Structure formats: C-alpha cells, structure tokens
Short mmCIF file of C-alpha atoms in Angstrom, two decimals:
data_model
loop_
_atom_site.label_atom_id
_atom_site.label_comp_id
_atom_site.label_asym_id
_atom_site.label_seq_id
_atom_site.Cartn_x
_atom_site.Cartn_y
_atom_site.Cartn_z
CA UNK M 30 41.58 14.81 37.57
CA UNK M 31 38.32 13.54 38.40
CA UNK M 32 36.67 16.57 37.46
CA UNK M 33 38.19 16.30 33.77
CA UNK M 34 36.96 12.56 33.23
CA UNK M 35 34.03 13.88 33.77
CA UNK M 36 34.12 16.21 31.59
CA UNK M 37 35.24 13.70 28.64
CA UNK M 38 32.15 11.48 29.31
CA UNK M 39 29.60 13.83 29.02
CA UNK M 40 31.41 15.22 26.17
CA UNK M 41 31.65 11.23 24.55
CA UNK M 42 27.80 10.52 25.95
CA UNK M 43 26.60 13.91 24.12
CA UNK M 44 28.50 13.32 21.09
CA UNK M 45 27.34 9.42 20.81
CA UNK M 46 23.76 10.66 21.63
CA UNK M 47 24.17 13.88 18.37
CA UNK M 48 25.56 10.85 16.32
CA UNK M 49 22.55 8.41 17.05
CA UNK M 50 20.20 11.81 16.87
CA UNK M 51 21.49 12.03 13.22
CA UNK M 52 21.28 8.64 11.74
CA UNK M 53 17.98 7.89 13.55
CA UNK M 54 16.32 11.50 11.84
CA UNK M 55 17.86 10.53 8.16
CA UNK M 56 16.70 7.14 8.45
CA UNK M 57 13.57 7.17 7.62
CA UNK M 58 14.05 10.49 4.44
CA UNK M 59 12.44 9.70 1.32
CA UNK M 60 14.46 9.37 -1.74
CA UNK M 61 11.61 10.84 -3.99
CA UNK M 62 10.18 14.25 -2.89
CA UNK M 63 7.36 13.71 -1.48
CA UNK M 64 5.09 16.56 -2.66
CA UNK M 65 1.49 15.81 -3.22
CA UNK M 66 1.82 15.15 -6.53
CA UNK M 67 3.71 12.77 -6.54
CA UNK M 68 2.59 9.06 -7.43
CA UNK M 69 4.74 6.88 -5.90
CA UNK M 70 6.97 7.61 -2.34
CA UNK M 71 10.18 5.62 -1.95
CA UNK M 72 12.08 5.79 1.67
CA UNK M 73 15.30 4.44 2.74
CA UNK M 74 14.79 2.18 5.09
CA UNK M 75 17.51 1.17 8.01
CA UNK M 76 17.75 -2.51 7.08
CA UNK M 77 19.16 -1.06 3.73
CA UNK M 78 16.13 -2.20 1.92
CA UNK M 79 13.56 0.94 0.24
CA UNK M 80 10.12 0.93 1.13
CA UNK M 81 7.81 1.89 -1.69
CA UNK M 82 4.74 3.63 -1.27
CA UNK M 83 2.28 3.77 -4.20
CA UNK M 84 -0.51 6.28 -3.43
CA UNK M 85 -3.89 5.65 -3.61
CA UNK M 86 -5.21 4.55 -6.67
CA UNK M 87 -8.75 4.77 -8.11
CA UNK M 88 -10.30 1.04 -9.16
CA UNK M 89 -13.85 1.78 -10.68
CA UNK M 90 -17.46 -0.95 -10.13
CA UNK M 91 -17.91 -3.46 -13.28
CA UNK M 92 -20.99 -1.66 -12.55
CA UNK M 93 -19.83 2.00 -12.46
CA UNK M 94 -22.50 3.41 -14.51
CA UNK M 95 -25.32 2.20 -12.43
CA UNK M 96 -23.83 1.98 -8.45
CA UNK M 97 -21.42 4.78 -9.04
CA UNK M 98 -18.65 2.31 -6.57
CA UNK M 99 -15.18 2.64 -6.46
CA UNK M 100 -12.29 1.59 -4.95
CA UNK M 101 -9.46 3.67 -4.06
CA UNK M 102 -6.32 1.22 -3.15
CA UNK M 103 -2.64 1.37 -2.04
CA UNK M 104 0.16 -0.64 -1.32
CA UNK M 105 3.15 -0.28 0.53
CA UNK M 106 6.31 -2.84 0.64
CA UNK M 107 10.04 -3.49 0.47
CA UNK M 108 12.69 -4.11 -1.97
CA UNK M 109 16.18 -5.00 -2.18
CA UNK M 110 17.25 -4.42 -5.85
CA UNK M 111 14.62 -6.65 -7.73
CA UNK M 112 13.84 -8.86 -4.97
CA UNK M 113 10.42 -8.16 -3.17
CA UNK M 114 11.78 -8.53 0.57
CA UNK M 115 8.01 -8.11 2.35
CA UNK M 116 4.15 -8.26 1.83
CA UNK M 117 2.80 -5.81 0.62
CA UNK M 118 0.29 -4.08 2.99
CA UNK M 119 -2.51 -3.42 0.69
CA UNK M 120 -5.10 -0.97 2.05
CA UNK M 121 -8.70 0.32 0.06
CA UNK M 122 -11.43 2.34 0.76
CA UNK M 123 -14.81 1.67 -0.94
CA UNK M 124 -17.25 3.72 -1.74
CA UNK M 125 -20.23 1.79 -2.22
CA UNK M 126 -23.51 2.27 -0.66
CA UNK M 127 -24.16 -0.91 1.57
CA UNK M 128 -24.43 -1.83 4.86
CA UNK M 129 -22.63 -5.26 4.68
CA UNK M 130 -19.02 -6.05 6.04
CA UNK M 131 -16.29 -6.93 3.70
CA UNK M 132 -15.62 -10.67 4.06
CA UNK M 133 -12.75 -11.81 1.41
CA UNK M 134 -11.26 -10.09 -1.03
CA UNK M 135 -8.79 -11.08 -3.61
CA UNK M 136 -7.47 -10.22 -7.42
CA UNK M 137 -8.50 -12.24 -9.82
CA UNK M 138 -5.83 -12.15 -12.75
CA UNK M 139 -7.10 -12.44 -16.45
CA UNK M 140 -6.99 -16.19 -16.80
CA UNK M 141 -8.90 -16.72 -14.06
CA UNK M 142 -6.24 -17.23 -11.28
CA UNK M 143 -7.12 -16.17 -8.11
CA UNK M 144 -4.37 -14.01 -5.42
CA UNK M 145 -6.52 -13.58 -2.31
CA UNK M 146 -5.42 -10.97 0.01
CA UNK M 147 -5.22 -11.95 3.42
CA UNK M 148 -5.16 -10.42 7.20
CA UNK M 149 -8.44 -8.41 6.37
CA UNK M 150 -9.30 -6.09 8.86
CA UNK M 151 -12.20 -3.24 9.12
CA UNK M 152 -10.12 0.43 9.65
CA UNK M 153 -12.99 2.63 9.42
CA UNK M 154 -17.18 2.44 7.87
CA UNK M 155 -19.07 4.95 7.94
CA UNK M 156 -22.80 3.61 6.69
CA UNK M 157 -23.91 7.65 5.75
CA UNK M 158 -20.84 8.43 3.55
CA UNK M 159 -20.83 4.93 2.48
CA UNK M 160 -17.62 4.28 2.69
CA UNK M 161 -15.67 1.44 4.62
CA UNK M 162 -11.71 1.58 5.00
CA UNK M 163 -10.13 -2.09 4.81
CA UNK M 164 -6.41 -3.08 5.81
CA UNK M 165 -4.57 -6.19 4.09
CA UNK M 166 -1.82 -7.92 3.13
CA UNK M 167 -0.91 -9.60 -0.08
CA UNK M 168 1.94 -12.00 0.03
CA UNK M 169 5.60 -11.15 -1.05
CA UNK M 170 5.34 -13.90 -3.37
CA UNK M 171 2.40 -11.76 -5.46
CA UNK M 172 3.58 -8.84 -5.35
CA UNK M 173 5.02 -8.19 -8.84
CA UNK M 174 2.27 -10.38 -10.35
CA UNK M 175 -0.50 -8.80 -8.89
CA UNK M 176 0.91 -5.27 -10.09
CA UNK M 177 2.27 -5.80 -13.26
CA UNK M 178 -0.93 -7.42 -13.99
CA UNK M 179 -3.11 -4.16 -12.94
CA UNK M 180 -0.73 -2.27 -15.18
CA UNK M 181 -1.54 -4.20 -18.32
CA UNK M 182 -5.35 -3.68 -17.16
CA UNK M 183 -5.61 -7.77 -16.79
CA UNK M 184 -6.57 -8.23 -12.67
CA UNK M 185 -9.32 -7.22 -11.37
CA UNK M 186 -10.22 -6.73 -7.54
CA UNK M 187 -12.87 -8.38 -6.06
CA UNK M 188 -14.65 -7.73 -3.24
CA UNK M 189 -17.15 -10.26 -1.33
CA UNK M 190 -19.29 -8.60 1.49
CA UNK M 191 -20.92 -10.75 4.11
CA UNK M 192 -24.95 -10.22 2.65
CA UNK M 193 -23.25 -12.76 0.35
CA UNK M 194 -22.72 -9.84 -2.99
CA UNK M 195 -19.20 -9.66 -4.57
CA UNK M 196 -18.29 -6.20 -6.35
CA UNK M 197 -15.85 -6.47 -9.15
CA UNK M 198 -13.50 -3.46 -9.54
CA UNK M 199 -10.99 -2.83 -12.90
CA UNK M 200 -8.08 -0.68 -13.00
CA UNK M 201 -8.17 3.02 -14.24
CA UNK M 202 -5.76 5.03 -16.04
CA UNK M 203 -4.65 7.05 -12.81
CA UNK M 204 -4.05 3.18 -11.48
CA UNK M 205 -2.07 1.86 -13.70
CA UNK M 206 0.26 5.42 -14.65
CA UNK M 207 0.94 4.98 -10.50
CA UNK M 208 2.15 1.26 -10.92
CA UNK M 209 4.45 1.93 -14.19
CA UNK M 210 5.88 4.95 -12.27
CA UNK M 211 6.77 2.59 -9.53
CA UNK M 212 8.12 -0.16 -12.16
CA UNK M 213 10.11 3.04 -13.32
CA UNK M 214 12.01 3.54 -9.84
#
C-alpha cells in the first residue's frame, strides 16, 4: 500500500506543478498581437488588471530645423476598466548632440500647467551617437491628462539638462495616432 500512496503523490505533485506550469505561461500573453507593427501592446496581467504598452513614439525639437533633436518616448501602465491603477513608467531616448545630463523633465500642458515626471534615472548615453536613454515615472494621477493632451497636440515635453539648457519637444503625427489607438482599446 505504501508503494501506491506514493504513486498518488507524485501523480497529485506533477499534476499541481502542469497546472501552476499553465497559468504561470498564459499569464503574462498579450491580448493584442504583438507583431512589430503594431502601436500599442496590451497584456493580461495576474492581478486581473491589463498592462498597456504604447511603443515608442517620435516627439520632434521646437528647434527641429536647426538641431535636428528628437525624442522618442513610451509609456507603460495599468488599468482596470477606466481606472488608471499605476504610474506610468515613462521612458525616452534623445537624440540631441550634447554632453550635459538630463536634470528634470516634465510636460508642460497648453495653459501652462506643469506635470513633472519624476524618479529620473540615466539608462544609457552614448556622447558619439548622441543619444542618452532616460527612465521615469509619471504619476497615476496624470496619466490620462498627460496623454489625452499629447493627442490633441496641446503638451509639450520638456527637457532641462544640467549645463542649465531646456529642449522643448511637440508631439508628431506617429505620436499622437499611437495614443488614440490606445484610447481605442
């Protein structure tokens, strides 16, 4: 007998193990093919709660013509239904020849409100490609403001670097068609 209890616990151990195997793999699948093209990823997220993903988008210099700088930002964050349940981590890469640090940076909405993003923290910079890689958060609290205000091409993002310059960036077509797709989801 001892010999067939045996057997029924590795057979309930392997079949609790295939069972946790399973809902730990489909846990994280994304909703929303996630080919290349596509603008915005949505996942389902354990808590119950889907995690958007809206792909880098480009944010061109005030001063474009000139400096040739751009931005290209993303955010990622959670929902559940309409309700924004976390920040938003909000990471950019400018390319901008300079050899200054980024200090602040924050959006500036059109009526002159400011929604500084916070946490800032130097991923990658690279002085030769000029390019520097910045990670951020912007509160829950912003989120929707913030992006349906980029949509309607009224926010700006701008930058402050630590020789004391601040770079202005506005909101591009490919921008804003990756925010209404995600207003669309």
């Amino acid at each position: 007998m001892t010999g067939f209890k045996c057997i029924i616990k590795k057979t309930l151990y392997t079949a609790g193990m295939c069972t946790c195997l399973l809902f730990f793999s489909c846990a994280g699948i994304p909703v929303s093919s996630s080919s290349g093209s596509e603008k915005v990823i949505t996942n389902f997220m354990p808590s119950g709660n889907l995690q958007y993903y809206i792909r880098p988008g480009k944010m061109i210099s005030s001063d474009f013509k000139t400096d040739k700088a751009f931005v290209l930002i993303d955010f990622t964050y959670q929902k559940s239904n309409r309700d924004y349940v976390s920040d938003a981590y909000t990471n950019f890469t400018i390319a901008y020849k300079t050899t200054a640090f980024v200090r602040a940076a924050y959006f500036k909405i059109n009526d002159n409100k400011i929604i500084p993003l916070i946490n800032i923290s130097l991923l990658s910079r690279n002085i030769k490609q000029n390019h520097i890689r910045v990670s951020s958060v912007l509160p829950c609290d912003c989120i929707d403001e913030v992006l349906k205000k980029l949509e309607m091409s009224q926010a700006v993002l701008e930058i402050e670097f630590d020789d004391g310059s601040i770079k202005t960036f506005l909101p591009t077509k490919d921008l804003t068609e990756r925010i209404t797709d995600v207003f669309s989801k």
